[in-house]
Amino acid sequence: MAGPRVIIIGAGPAGVRCAETLVAAGIRPTIIDEGRRDGGQIYRRQPDNFTRSYSTLYGTEAAKAAVLHSCFDALRERVDYLPETLVWNISERVVYALRLGKLVELPFDALVLCTGATDRLMPVKGWNFAGTYSLGGAQVALKSQACAIGRRTAFIGTGPLLYLVAAQYLKAGAGVAAVLDTSPWSLRLAALPKLLAMPRALFNGMALTLALRRAGVPMYNGVTPLEITGSGEGGVSGLSFKDARGQAHSLACDAVALGYHLRPETQLADLARCEFQFDAATRQWLPRIDPDGRSSVHGVYLAGDGARILGANAAEASGRLAALAVLKDSGHPVETDVVDGQRRILARLERFAQGLRQSFPWPAHFAANLPDDAVVCRCEAVTVGELRRVVAQTGATESNRAKAFSRVGMGRCQGRYCGNAAAEIIAHAADVPIDQVGRLRGQAPVKPLPIAIAEDGA
Amino acid sequence: MTAASDVIIIGAGIAGSAAAFFLRQRGCSVTLIERGLAGQQASGVNFGNVRRQGRRLEHLALSNRASVSWRRMRELVGEDIEYIQEGHIRICYRDRPELLDNFAEYAGEARVRGLELEIVTGTALRQRFPFFGPDVLGGSYSALDGHANPRLVAPAFARAAKRNGAEVIENCEILQVEKAGEDFLASAADGRRFHAPILLVTAGAWGNRFSTQFGEPVPLVSHGPTMCVTEPVPYSIRCAVGVVTPVKEEDLYFRQIPRGNIIIGGGPRNPSYPDLCRAYVMPRNTLNQFKQLRRLAPELTRLNILRVWSGVEGYFPDEQPVMGPSRTTSGLYYAFGFSGGGFQLGPGVGDVMAELIATGQTTTPIDMFDIGRPALSATA
């Protein structure tokens, strides 16, 4: 008897545990992944000919990375694995993908989206100069290719990744100009009870901070970014900011790594027509899911940071839960206590994630103070002032409307990197609550799609 | 509570917004009511062709009238709607040489009706339009046509109408319309009521909902166009381009905007859902466009597309709109169901409907668009 055709998109911790659970029940899932190798972003595997050790690559997470990689390696013969494959559309229960320049169409009965997260970004004047990367981008360069984004990199923003990537750069021997956190220390203290849900993670985070301090890296909390200085030709040359007491500082650097915690990559859920709901805690729209990851669309499931920013451990639990939901919904026996166990793990990690959100909040209030000449949409080169003008003159108070008139979010990234910030700018300029600004609707292709793919006939 | 004016317009697409604008110019008080936001449906998601050539000869008078407005657009609405009057070329492929004869015949007929067209073939075609593939045989070029940004036009008309004194009400869905005594009464989902001695329905793919309430159901269906846009590349293709072919799969058109992006449309239509105000591009239709582009302009296949989109467009079986007075109810007027061809006509439709409402007649013939025409009753 043929089992349900299950497609998992994403071979990070959620996707791998989802596949493992399905294989254990006798199903052969298809795993599609954009990456060249499995592991996702956090447990990204280096190219074959690279020889760095697990502890060099993953630090305190080395053991978990090794377990997940060997889990995947053991599954390889029992799954259909499509690496380097970009899913560009989902329609009528078929996944449309681009694999090594060729089109692939894969029908499914169940689809599990484990699409992970990218950095949540707030513009700063000058962030369009070459040499400004997201924190995640800076980390990918290091993890995958053993490259730094600059000789002297300033790290600015907030969230655990700020300290992790800065510490990884330090350890790799790359210059760290400063670590500038927009969140004040007091929030971390207040969040301590929730952070204690994961004492080891808390300890690891503190150890990173300590290592940076010991190395003499300038560190500030509660900062306000002012400007990334530089030129179109020469790229980034420096960064200025205000410290918590309002004192202005400037420092020299040739690269900036920027990020304000993470945002789920939800475009595929959008193309699958999943319903979204506004999450007041993070001020963003998230796909609506039940505790096990069922979306509003029958047969479409979500797991990992692509659904909720809960981290890698939670991704493993939610990947298993989504697989159990797929099994249950397709008539396989599922033991209730197994489900309950994973749900309990998820609940504890949810508490820790709340602590992180509380410690490292999205600085929505920065949007109001951005200068008019700062660029908000880098793809289309639209300034904050232009977006404000459109809001004031046309009365566009909804994201898609403002996009139609201003081009914000129309470019290569389709608003994945500017959408959150643009919504805050619109909300402030129009004086409407952020939830009323709505969200940019996802449109295919998720990433730029070469027209030449139709070469062999479509 | 009810609000009163001379004319109620239901639907702030390009036709309704332009009608509100031109009615204000004629001194009528206007209430323009829109369920969502002005120009959000077919008027905003279409390709943006400002094209006269290729339309039926009997439609050219209306199209020419619209063309006059397009050329004065900045003056009329007081803002830039990105109208680019750099010409429009329709081409045919080598396997259908007879179409070239059709182009020449059409050009002769069009000239009599005030539209100058030039047939371009051979070396001249290659030199002036070097991006065409070798399979392109020849084309018909219209210098005084072009393209514009559809997202901007209807909202610009609505804002200009508002500045000139029209009441523009967005996010207000009219559910029921009736004639009570001398006045029409329009009742909204939120409880608001509007009355006026004249009602103009410019509700696009949803027009039938209102005509039916006056005993005039029409066979209006909806489809979604297939659209996509490439990444920006240096601005070099100024004119809008389209293919003439009897084969739906071969239908393709594109235009480049000064920002550099190339907007591509055409081919089989997509399912659309008027109740959801949504239409979705079928992936195979996007891939068909890629394939067709290789034949039409092979160099463009080196680009990436960034985005696809569609929208809800209303079509009649004879692909002509309903435009003119109601047959059942005096004071009631219609202009909807432009069957994928309403963008260029829009300003002319608004102008003509304003003239018709204000003076009782119009200098531009629109009889063929009558709601009572046989093509509509036969299948209704």
Coordinates of C-alpha atoms in Angstrom, one line a residue, chain B residues 13 52 68 279:
Chain B
G13 CA -12.1 51.5 -10.8
R52 CA -5.8 51.8 -29.5
V68 CA -7.0 62.7 -25.8
A279 CA -7.2 35.5 -8.7

